[in-house]
């Protein structure tokens, strides 16, 4: 299966491989006293002989033929960039890619935790653009994009078969402009249309709060360079409030900087215990051990299929080296490490290359497999419902997937349709009329565009209510259970 991956942070709709990428820099104990590196890092950045003379001549000849004979003038820079992109494509690795100057600048911004875009990571799978994960609080998440959604077109322009960079360029646009995405969702027979307003994505990577019974909750949306410091601040604040147990939430967190997740994991893994192992192509492993100490209170972690890369490192370390309970859904399964090469170019461009794979403390490689939670917990079915086709009117005696979605939405917001099989019967019509009356709409029993928008808005309100977050509530309950267990054993 041919894949390429890129971080789509749309408002400027960034192409950036950090989310669902492990950036291999600033690693603790990775460099030797001479700064040249040991073990895994020793080979990074070393020059080879580059192109042999006959290879250079072959490429030069191809360029000369094109410039001399192509029926239109050509952009030499585009041809050279295309050659590099071709080499990266030939690797068959979705996480290794070439970035021009603008894209490289956006990549650096994302690692620093600030950017503009719709806020979703995408990958290219067999010529189709597939969503890996929307960023928490981003326009993409608010609009309802989900992991595994396939973006077919943007503002009427097809993305199928395009190079990933070209596909991302179609989605870019200024703040406040509209991106109309046509999406195919797994399990849905028809396509779905999303209207997303491009906006600044002000990414606060760490937030926390204290729940009842002394349970602290820390959400990590991405592992940026400032995330470790912010995490330490929030953890200290919760501990000062008398926290008795901690729930770490990395749902829909697609990854980030490797050194940052090592630092965070080290605050819970006992000193000397393994956090992660990184193995190069020669089979040599670097082991990263905790320099911290375990906590006296129980720790659990929430994850889902949008939890990837650095999130999975944290999950594996906490589960295998700190005895934490993993709660939620099967994770994404991204087990490789990338580093970026920019100093080798003098035009601001950058190569992001996979240089190793990472293993959990017990030596498991979770790539394309993911990590199973200790406690499998799914969200209510309405969390997965698709947006309605606003161009279609739904009414009595119709039978369609959109009707099924209406029925699921109605039940979620308190108007029982009596069925969820897609047939628009009289009970469904009655439920629609009741919803319309309560929403101060004409009680026609017909789902028109106005009713569809009102129904979706009501559903989003339900989904944003923490009381309806089954995974979160189960996570808190498990931490409370552990707190009580510890207390009874004293």
XYZ file of C-alpha atoms in Angstrom, residues 6-10 12-23 25 97 99 102-117 119-121 135 201-205 221-227 253-257 260 340 350 352:
61
model
C 1.904 15.191 5.990
C 0.446 17.453 8.645
C -2.388 19.494 7.215
C -2.828 22.478 9.499
C -5.231 24.341 7.307
C -2.643 28.355 5.765
C -3.299 24.624 5.671
C 0.150 23.512 6.593
C 2.005 20.607 5.147
C 4.022 19.406 8.059
C 5.124 16.000 9.204
C 5.357 16.667 12.912
C 2.033 15.305 13.954
C 2.342 11.593 13.459
C 6.059 12.141 13.138
C 8.723 11.740 15.715
C 11.238 14.521 15.374
C 16.373 16.117 17.989
C 9.293 13.730 2.485
C 9.664 20.316 1.893
C 7.586 27.759 2.687
C 6.565 24.289 3.808
C 9.764 23.921 5.845
C 9.011 27.193 7.632
C 5.509 25.940 8.457
C 6.981 22.669 9.713
C 9.222 24.578 12.127
C 6.259 26.650 13.314
C 4.251 23.524 14.071
C 7.038 22.036 16.196
C 7.058 25.262 18.165
C 3.318 24.839 18.727
C 1.903 27.721 16.708
C 0.434 27.620 13.224
C -2.568 28.306 11.068
C -4.795 25.798 9.264
C -5.975 21.539 12.034
C -5.811 17.973 10.772
C -3.082 15.577 9.798
C -6.250 18.547 16.170
C -5.047 27.360 15.206
C -3.847 28.614 18.568
C -2.550 25.360 19.905
C -2.345 25.164 23.686
C -0.835 21.714 23.858
C -3.066 17.586 22.195
C 0.414 17.439 20.652
C 4.036 17.016 21.752
C 5.553 20.347 20.706
C 8.790 21.828 22.022
C 6.994 23.680 24.825
C 4.776 20.751 25.839
C -2.885 13.369 19.755
C -0.914 12.474 16.625
C 2.585 12.805 18.070
C 5.476 15.234 18.077
C 8.996 15.650 19.405
C 9.536 15.847 24.902
C 14.955 16.716 9.543
C 14.250 20.516 4.156
C 12.463 14.770 6.649
